[in-house]
Tab-separated table of C-alpha atoms and ligand atoms in Angstrom:
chain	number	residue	atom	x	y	z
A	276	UNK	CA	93.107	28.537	137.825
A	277	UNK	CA	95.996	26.771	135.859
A	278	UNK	CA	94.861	24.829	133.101
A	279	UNK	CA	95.574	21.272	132.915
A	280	UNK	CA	96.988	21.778	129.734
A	281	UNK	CA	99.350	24.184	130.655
A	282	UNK	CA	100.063	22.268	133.788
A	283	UNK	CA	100.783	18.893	131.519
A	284	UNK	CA	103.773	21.019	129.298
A	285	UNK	CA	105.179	22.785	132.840
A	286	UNK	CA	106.092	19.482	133.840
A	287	UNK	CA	106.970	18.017	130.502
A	288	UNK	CA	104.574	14.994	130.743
A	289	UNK	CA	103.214	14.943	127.067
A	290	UNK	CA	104.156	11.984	124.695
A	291	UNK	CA	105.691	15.079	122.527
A	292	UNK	CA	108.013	15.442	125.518
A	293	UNK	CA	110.053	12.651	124.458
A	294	UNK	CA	112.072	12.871	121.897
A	295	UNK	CA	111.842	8.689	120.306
A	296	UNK	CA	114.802	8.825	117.780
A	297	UNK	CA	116.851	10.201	121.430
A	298	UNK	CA	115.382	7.409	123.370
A	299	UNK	CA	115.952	4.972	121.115
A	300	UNK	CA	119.584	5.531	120.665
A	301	UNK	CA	120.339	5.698	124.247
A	302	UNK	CA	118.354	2.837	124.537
A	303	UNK	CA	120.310	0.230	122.158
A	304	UNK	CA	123.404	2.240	123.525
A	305	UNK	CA	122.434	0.614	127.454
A	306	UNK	CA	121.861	-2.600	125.514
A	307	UNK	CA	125.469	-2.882	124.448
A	308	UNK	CA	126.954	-1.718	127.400
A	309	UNK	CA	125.246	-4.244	129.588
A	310	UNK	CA	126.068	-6.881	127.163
A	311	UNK	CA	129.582	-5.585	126.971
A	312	UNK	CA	129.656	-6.312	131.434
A	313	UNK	CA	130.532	-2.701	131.410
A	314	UNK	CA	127.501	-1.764	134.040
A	315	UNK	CA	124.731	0.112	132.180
A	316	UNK	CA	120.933	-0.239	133.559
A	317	UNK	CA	120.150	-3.001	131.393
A	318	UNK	CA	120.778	-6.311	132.724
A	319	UNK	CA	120.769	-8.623	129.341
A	320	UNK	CA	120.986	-11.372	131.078
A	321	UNK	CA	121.608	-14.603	128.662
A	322	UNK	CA	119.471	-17.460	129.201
A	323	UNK	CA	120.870	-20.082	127.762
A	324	UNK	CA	117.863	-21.045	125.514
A	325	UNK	CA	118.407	-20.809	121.873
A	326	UNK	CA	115.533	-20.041	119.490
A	327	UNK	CA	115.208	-22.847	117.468
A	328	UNK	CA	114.388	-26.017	119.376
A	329	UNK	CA	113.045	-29.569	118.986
A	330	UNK	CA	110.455	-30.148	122.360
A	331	UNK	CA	109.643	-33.865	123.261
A	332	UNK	CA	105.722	-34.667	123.173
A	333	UNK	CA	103.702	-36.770	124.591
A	334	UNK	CA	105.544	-35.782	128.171
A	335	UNK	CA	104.142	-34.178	130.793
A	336	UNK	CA	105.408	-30.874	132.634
A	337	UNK	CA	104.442	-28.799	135.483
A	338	UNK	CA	104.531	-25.146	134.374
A	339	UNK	CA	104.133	-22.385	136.773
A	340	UNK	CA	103.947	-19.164	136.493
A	341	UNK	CA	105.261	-16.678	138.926
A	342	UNK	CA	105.706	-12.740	138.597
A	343	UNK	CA	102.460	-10.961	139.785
A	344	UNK	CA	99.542	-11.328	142.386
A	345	UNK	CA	99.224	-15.030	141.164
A	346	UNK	CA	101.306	-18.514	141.367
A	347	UNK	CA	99.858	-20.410	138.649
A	348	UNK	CA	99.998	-23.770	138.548
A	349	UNK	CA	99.302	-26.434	135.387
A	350	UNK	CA	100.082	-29.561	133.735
A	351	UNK	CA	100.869	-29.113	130.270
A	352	UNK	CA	102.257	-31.604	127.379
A	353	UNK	CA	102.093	-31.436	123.191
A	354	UNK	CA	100.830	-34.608	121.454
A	355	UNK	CA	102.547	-35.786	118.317
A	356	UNK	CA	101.295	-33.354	116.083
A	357	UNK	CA	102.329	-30.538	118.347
A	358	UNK	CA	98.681	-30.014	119.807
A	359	UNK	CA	98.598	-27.973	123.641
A	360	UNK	CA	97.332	-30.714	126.139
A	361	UNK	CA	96.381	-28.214	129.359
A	362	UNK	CA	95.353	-29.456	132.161
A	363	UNK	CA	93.451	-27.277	134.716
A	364	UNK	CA	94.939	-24.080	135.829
A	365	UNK	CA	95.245	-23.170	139.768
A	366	UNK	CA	95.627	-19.658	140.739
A	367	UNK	CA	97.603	-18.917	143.971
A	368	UNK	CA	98.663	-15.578	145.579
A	369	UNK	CA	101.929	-15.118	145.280
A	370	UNK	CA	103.995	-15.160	148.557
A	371	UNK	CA	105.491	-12.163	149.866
A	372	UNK	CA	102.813	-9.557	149.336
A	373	UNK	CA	100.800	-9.572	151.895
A	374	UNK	CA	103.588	-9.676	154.943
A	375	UNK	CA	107.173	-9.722	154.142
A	376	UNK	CA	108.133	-13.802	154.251
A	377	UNK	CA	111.481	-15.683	155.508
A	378	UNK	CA	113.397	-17.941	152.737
A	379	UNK	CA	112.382	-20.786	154.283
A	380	UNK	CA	108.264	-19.702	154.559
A	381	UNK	CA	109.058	-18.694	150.813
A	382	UNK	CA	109.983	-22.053	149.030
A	383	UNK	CA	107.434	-23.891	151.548
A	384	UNK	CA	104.486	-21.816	150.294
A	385	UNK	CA	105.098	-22.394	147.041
A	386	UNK	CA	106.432	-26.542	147.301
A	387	UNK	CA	102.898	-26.278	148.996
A	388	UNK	CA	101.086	-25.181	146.120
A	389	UNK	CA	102.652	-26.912	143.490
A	390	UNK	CA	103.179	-30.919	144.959
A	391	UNK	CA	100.052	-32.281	144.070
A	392	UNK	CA	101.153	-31.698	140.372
A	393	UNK	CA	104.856	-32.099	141.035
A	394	UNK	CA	103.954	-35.605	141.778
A	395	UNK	CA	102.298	-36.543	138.265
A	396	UNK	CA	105.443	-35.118	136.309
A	397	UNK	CA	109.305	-35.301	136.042
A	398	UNK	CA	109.907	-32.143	134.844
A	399	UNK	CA	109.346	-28.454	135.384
A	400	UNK	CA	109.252	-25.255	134.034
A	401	UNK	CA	109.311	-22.759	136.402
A	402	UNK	CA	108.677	-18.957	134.871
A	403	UNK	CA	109.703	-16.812	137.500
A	404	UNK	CA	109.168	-13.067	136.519
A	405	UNK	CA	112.009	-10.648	138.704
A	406	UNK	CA	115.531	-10.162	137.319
A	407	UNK	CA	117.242	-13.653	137.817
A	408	UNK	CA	120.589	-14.454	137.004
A	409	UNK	CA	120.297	-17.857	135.221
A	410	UNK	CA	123.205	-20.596	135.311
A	411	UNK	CA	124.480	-22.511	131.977
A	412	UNK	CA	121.927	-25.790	134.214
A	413	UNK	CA	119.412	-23.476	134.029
A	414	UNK	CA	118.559	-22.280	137.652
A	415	UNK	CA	118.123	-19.302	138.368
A	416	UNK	CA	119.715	-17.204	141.157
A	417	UNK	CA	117.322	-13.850	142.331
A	418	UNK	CA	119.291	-10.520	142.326
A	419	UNK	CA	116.283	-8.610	143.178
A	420	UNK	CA	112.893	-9.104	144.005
A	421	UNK	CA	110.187	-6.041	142.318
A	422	UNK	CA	107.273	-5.990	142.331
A	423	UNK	CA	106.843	-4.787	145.618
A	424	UNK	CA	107.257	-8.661	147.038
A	425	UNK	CA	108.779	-9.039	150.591
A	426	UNK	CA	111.271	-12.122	150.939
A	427	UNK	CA	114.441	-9.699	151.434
A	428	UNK	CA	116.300	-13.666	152.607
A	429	UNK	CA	115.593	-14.981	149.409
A	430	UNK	CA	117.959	-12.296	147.380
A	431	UNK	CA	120.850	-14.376	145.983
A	432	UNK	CA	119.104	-17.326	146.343
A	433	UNK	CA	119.124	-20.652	143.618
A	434	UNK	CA	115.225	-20.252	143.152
A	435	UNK	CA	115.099	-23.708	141.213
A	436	UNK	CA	117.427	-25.872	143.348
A	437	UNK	CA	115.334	-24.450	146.725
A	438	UNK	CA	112.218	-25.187	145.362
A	439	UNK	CA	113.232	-28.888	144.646
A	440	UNK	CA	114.896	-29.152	148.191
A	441	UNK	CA	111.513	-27.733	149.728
A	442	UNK	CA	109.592	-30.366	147.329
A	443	UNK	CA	112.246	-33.076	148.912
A	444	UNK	CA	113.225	-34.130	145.109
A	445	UNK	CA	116.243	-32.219	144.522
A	446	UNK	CA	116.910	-34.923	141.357
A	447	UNK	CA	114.160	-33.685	139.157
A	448	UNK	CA	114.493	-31.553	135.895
A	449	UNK	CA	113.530	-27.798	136.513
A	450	UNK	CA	114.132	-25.210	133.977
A	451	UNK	CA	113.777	-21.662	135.379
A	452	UNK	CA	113.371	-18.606	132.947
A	453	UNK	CA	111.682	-15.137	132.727
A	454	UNK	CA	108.311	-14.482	131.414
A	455	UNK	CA	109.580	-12.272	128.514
A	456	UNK	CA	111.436	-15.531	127.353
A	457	UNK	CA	108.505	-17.857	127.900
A	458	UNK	CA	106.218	-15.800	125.868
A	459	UNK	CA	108.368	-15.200	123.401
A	460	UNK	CA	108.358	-19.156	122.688
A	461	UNK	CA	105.148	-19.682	122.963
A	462	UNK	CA	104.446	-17.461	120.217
A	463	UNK	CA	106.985	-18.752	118.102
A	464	UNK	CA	105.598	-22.590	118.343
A	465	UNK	CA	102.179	-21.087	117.997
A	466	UNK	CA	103.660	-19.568	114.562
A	467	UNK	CA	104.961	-22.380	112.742
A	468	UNK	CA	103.760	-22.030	109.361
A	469	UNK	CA	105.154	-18.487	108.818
A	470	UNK	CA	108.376	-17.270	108.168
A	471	UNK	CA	110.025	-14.521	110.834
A	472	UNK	CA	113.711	-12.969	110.398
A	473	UNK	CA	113.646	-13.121	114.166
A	474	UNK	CA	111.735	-12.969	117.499
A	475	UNK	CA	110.595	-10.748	120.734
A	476	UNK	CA	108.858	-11.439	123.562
A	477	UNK	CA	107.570	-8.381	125.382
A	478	UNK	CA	105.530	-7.633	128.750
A	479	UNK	CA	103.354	-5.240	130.016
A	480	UNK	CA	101.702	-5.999	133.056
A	481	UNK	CA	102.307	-5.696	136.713
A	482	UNK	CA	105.760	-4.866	135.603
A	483	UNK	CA	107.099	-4.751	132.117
A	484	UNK	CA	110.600	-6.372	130.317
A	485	UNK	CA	111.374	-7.499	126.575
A	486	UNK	CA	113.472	-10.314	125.648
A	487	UNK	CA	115.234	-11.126	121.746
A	488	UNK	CA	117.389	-13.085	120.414
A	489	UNK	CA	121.212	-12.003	120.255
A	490	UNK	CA	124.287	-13.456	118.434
A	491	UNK	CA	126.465	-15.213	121.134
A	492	UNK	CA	129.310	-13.358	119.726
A	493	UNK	CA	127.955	-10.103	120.448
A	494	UNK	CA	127.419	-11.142	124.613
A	495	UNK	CA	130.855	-9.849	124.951
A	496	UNK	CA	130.788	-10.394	129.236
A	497	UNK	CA	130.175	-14.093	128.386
A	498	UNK	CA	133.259	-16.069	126.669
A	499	UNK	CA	132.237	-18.967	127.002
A	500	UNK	CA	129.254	-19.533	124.282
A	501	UNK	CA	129.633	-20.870	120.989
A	502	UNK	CA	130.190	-18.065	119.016
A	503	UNK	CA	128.391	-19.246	116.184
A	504	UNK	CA	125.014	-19.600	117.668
A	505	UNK	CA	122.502	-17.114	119.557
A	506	UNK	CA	120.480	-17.312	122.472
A	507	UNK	CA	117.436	-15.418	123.831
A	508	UNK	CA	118.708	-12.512	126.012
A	509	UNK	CA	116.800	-11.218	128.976
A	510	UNK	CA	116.692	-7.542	128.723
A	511	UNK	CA	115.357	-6.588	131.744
A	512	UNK	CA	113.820	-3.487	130.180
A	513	UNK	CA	111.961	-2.086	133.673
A	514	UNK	CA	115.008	-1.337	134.915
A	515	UNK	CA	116.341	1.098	132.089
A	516	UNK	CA	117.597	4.396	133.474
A	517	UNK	CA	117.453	6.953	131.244
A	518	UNK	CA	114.311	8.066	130.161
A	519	UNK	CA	113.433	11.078	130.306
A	520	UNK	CA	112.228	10.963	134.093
A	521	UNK	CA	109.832	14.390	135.789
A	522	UNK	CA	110.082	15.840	138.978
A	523	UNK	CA	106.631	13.814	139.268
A	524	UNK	CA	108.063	10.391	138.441
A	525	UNK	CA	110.830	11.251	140.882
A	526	UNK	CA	108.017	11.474	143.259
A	527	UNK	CA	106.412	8.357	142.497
A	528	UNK	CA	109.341	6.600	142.987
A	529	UNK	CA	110.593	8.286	145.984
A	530	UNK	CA	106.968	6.890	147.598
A	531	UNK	CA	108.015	2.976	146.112
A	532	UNK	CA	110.049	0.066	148.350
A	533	UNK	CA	112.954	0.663	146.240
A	534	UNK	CA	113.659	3.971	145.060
A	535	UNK	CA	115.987	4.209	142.192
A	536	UNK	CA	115.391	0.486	141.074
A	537	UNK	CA	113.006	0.378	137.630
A	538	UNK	CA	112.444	3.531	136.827
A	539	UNK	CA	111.316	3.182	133.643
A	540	UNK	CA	108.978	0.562	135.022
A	541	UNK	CA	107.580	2.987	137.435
A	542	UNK	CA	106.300	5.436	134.353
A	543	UNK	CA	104.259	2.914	132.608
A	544	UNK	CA	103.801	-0.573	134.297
A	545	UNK	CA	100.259	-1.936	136.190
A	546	UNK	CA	102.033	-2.043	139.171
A	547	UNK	CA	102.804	1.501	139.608
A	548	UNK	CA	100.753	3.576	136.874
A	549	UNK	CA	97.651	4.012	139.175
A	550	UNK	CA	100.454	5.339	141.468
A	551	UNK	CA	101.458	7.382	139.400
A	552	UNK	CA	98.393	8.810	138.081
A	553	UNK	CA	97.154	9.541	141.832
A	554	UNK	CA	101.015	11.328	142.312
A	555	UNK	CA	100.266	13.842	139.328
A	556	UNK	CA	96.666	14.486	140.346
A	557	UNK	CA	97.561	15.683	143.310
A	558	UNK	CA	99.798	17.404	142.052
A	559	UNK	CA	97.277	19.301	139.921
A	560	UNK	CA	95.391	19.856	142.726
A	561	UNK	CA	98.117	21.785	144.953
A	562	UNK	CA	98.809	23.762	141.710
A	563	UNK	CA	95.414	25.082	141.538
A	564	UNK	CA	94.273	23.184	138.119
A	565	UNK	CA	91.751	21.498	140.043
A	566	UNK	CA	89.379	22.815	142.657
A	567	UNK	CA	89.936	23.131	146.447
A	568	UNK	CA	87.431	20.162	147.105
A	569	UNK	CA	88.786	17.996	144.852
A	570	UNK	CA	92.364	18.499	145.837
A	571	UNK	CA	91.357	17.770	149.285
A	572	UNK	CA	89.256	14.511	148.132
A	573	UNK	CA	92.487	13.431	146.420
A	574	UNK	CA	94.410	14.061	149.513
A	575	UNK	CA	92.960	11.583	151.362
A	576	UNK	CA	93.036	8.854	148.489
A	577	UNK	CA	95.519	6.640	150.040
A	578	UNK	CA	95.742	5.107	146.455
A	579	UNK	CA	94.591	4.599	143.159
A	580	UNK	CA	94.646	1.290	140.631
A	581	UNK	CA	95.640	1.125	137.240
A	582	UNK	CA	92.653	-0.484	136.203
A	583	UNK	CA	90.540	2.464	137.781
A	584	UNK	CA	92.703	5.158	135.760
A	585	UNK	CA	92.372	3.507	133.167
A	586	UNK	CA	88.240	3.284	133.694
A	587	UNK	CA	88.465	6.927	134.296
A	588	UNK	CA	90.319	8.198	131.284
A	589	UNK	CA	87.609	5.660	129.502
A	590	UNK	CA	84.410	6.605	130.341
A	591	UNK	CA	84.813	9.078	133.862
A	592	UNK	CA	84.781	5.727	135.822
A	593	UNK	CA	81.912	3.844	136.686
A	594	UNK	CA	80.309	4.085	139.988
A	595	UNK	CA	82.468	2.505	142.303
A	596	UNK	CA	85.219	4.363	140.902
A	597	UNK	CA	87.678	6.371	143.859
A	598	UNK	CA	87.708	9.441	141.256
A	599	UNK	CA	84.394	9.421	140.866
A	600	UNK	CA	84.310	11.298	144.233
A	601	UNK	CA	86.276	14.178	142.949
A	602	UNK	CA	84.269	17.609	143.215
A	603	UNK	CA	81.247	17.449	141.765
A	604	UNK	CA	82.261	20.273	139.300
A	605	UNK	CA	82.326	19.090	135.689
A	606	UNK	CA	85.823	20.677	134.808
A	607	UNK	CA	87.649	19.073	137.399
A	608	UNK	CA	86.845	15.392	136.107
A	609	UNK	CA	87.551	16.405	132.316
A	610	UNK	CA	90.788	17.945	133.778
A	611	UNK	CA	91.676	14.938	135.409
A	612	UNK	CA	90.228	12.829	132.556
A	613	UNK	CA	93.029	14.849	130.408
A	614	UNK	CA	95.617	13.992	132.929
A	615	UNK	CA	95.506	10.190	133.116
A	616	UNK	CA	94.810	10.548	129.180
A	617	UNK	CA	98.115	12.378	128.408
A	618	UNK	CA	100.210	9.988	130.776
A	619	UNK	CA	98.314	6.834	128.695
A	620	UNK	CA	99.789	8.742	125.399
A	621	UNK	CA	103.342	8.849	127.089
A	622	UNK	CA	103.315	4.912	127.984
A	623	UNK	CA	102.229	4.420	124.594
A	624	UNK	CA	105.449	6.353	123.313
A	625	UNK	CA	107.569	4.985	126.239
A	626	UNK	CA	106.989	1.223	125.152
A	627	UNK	CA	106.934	2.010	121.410
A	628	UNK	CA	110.161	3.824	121.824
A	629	UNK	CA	111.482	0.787	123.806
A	630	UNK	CA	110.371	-2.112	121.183
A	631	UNK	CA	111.527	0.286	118.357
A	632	UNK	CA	115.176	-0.132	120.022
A	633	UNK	CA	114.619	-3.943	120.747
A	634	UNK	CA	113.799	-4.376	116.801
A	635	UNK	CA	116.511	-2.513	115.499
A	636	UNK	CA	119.166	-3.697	117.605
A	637	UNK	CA	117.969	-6.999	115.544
A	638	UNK	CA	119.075	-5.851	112.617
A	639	UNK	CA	116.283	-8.022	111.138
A	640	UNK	CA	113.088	-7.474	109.657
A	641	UNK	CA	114.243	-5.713	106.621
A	642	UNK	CA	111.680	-7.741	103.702
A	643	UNK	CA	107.994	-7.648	104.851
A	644	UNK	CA	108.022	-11.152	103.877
A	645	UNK	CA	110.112	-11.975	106.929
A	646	UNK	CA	108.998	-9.871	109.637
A	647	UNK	CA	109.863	-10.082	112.818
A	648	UNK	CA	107.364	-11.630	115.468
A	649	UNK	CA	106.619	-9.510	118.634
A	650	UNK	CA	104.796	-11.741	121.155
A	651	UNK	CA	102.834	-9.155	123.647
A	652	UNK	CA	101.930	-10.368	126.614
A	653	UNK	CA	100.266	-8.606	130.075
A	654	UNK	CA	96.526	-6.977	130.861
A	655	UNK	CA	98.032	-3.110	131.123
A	656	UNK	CA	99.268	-3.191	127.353
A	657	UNK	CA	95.797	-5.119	125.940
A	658	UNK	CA	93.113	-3.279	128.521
A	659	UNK	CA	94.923	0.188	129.122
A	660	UNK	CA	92.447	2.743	127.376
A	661	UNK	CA	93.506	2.867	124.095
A	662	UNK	CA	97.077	2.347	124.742
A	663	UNK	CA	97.669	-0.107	122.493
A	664	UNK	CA	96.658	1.942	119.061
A	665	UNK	CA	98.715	4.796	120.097
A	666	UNK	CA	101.582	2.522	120.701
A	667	UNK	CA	100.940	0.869	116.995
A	668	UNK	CA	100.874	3.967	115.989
A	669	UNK	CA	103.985	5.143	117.510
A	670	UNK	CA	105.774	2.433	116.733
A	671	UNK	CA	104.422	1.983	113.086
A	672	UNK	CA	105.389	5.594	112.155
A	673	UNK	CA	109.262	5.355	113.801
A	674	UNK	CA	109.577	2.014	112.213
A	675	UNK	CA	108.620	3.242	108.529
A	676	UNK	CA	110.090	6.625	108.683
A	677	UNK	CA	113.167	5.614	106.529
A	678	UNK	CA	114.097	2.834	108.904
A	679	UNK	CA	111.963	-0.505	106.896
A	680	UNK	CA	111.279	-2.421	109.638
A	681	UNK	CA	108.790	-4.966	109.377
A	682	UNK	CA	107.005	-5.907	112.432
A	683	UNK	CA	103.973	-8.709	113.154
A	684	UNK	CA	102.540	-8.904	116.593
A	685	UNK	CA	100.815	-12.178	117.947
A	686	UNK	CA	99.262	-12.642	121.506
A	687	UNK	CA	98.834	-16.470	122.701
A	688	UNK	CA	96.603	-17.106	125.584
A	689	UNK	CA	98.568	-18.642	129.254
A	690	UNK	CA	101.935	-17.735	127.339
A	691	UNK	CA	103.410	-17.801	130.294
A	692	UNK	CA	102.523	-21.184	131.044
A	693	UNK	CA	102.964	-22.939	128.128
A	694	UNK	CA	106.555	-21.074	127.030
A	695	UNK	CA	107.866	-22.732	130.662
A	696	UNK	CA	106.460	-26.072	129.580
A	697	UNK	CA	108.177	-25.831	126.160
A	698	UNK	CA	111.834	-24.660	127.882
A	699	UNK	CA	111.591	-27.929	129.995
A	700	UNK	CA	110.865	-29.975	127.002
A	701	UNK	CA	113.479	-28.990	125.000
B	860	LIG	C1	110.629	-8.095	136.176
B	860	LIG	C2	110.879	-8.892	134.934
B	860	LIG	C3	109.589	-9.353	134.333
B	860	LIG	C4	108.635	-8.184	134.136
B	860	LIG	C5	107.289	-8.578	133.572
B	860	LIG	C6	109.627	-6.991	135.898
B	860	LIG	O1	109.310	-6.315	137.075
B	860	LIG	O2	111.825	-7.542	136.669
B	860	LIG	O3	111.728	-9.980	135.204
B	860	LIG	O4	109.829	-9.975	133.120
B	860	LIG	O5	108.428	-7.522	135.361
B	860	LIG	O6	106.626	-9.488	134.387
């Protein structure tokens, strides 16, 4: 028998695989090239929403939130002294995953779900979580839905301007921007008394992304900003391309809707980590690590959550676990155990190496008096078994190994939500 150990180094899955100074450099090297418009795997798509903002109060806006398995709906305003005002929340499914939907069944679904509130309030902010293209009004056209959604008709699409039509009033005031960018605002108003050199907004959930704020004169494939200010740059991180990539992430993504597309995604993310967990166990299995029964119990998993990897790496899964059913020999769970374990350590490394380029590319956050703010936002990076304190750690020792970067991080509940009500009130 192979030992998982030995298994884990043969196909180069170990955090100590990746080499972080590497990654990071190719990283912010993709970052300029995609805000060069010289191609690259990074989008860095500009927004159009600088950081520092005045919001009206007292004004109410319908903020949804769009970009997993729900639609969230809510009515949201600030009173004078800056104070949330949320209204109750409504949880949807998002269309498109069940069955694959037309355009048209698309923006009815969702005018559906949102009218009642639509109706109490002039203006909304729609955050609408798959790489958009946005317009200098602020709509948003779709180059590709993740995910795994099905609405192939709505590609290319003005998300914003359809969603009015469907509503039947195409007049009102609709501000459509990412997730990344909505959290990243919401933890800056939920910041105020401190000072930060600068900001980031960062996802890890169904899918993952950062966002930051870049000099306009640096967007090089847009010359038509005011070169003295900045704006808030999508990155769309999921979608960088050159990590260092196994033939076992190949695998996973060979098995995925759309091979090729967010790779980097596909090694980490909600959405596909149970995936990928289930791809390497089986693995394991047809190279002997684990025993016959068990490789034939994983065989005929047709799939495998994140949540219940990350319940197995935890505690061996609880009851209703699927791995739970591997081979009732005790080596076989603490070999899989190791497994999910070692590709939790990798994530960690992944996103730390990935925020590490984000912050640096920054150039700020050079005093510890004016750190910069990291908003974090997504269930895989706060319930993933012990993900997150690798990833501190990970991130704390790059950032202080003769680099002196200063970093805080801040979580604000429904940042989603409340980051699109604050981009409509600007
Ligand atoms: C999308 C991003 C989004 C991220 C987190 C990715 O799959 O492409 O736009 O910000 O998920 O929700």
């Amino acid at each position: 028998m192979k030992s998982a150990k030995q298994f884990l180094e043969d196909h180069r899955l170990r955090a100590s695989d990746i080499d972080m100074q590497g990654l990071v450099d190719i990283f912010i090297n993709e970052m300029e090239t995609g805000l060069g418009g010289k191609g690259g795997s990074l989008r860095m798509i500009p927004t159009y929403i600088e950081a520092e903002n005045d919001f009206l109060t007292d004004v109410p806006v319908l903020a949804i939130d769009a970009g997993g398995t729900n639609f969230r709906t809510a009515l949201i305003s600030f009173d004078q002294k800056g104070t949330l005002v949320c209204g109750e929340i409504k949880n949807f499914r998002m269309p498109g995953l069940d069955r694959e939907v037309s355009s048209r069944e698309f923006f009815s679904i969702m005018a559906d779900y949102v009218r009642p509130l639509a109706e109490k309030s002039e203006r909304i902010g729609f955050c609408f979580s798959y790489p958009t293209e946005i317009l200098p009004n602020r709509d948003g056209r779709l180059i590709q839905f993740c995910k795994e959604v099905q609405a192939p008709e709505v590609v290319g699409q003005l998300i914003g301007m359809n969603l009015l039509e469907s509503l039947g009033t195409p007049g009102k005031h609709l501000v459509l921007l990412n997730d990344t960018v909505a959290t990243l605002l919401a933890g800056k108003s939920a910041s105020p008394g401190k000072q930060f050199d600068s900001f980031i907004g960062y996802i890890l959930g169904t899918g993952t992304n950062t966002c930051y704020i870049e000099r306009n004169r640096n967007i090089i494939k847009n010359r038509n900003l005011d070169s003295g200010k900045s704006q808030i740059i999508n990155i769309e991180s999921g979608n960088f391309a050159k990590a260092p990539r196994t033939d076992l992430d190949l695998l996973l993504d060979n098995s995925t809707m759309d091979p090729g597309n967010y790779s980097f995604e596909k090694m980490f993310s909600g959405g596909y980590f149970g995936g990928l967990c289930l791809t390497v166990l089986k693995a394991a299995g047809l190279e002997g690590v684990l025993s016959a029964g068990s490789a034939a119990l994983l065989n005929n998993l047709s799939g495998l959550t994140s949540n219940d990897a990350s319940d197995f790496a935890r505690n061996d899964g609880s009851v209703d676990n699927p791995l739970k059913t591997l081979s009732s020999e005790r080596i076989d769970s603490e070999s899989a155990r190791v497994i999910i374990d070692t590709l939790i350590d990798r994530a960690a490394k992944l996103v730390a190496s990935n925020i590490a380029a984000v912050v640096l590319k920054t150039g700020r956050g050079k005093s510890p008096s004016k750190p910069v703010l990291i908003t974090i936002d997504g269930t895989t990076f706060y319930k993933m078994f012990r993900l997150r304190e690798r990833f501190e750690k990970y991130l704390g020792e790059f950032l202080s190994d003769g680099r002196a970067r200063y970093v805080e991080f801040t979580e604000v509940q429904q940042s989603s939500l409340i980051g699109a009500a604050l981009a409509a009130l600007i």
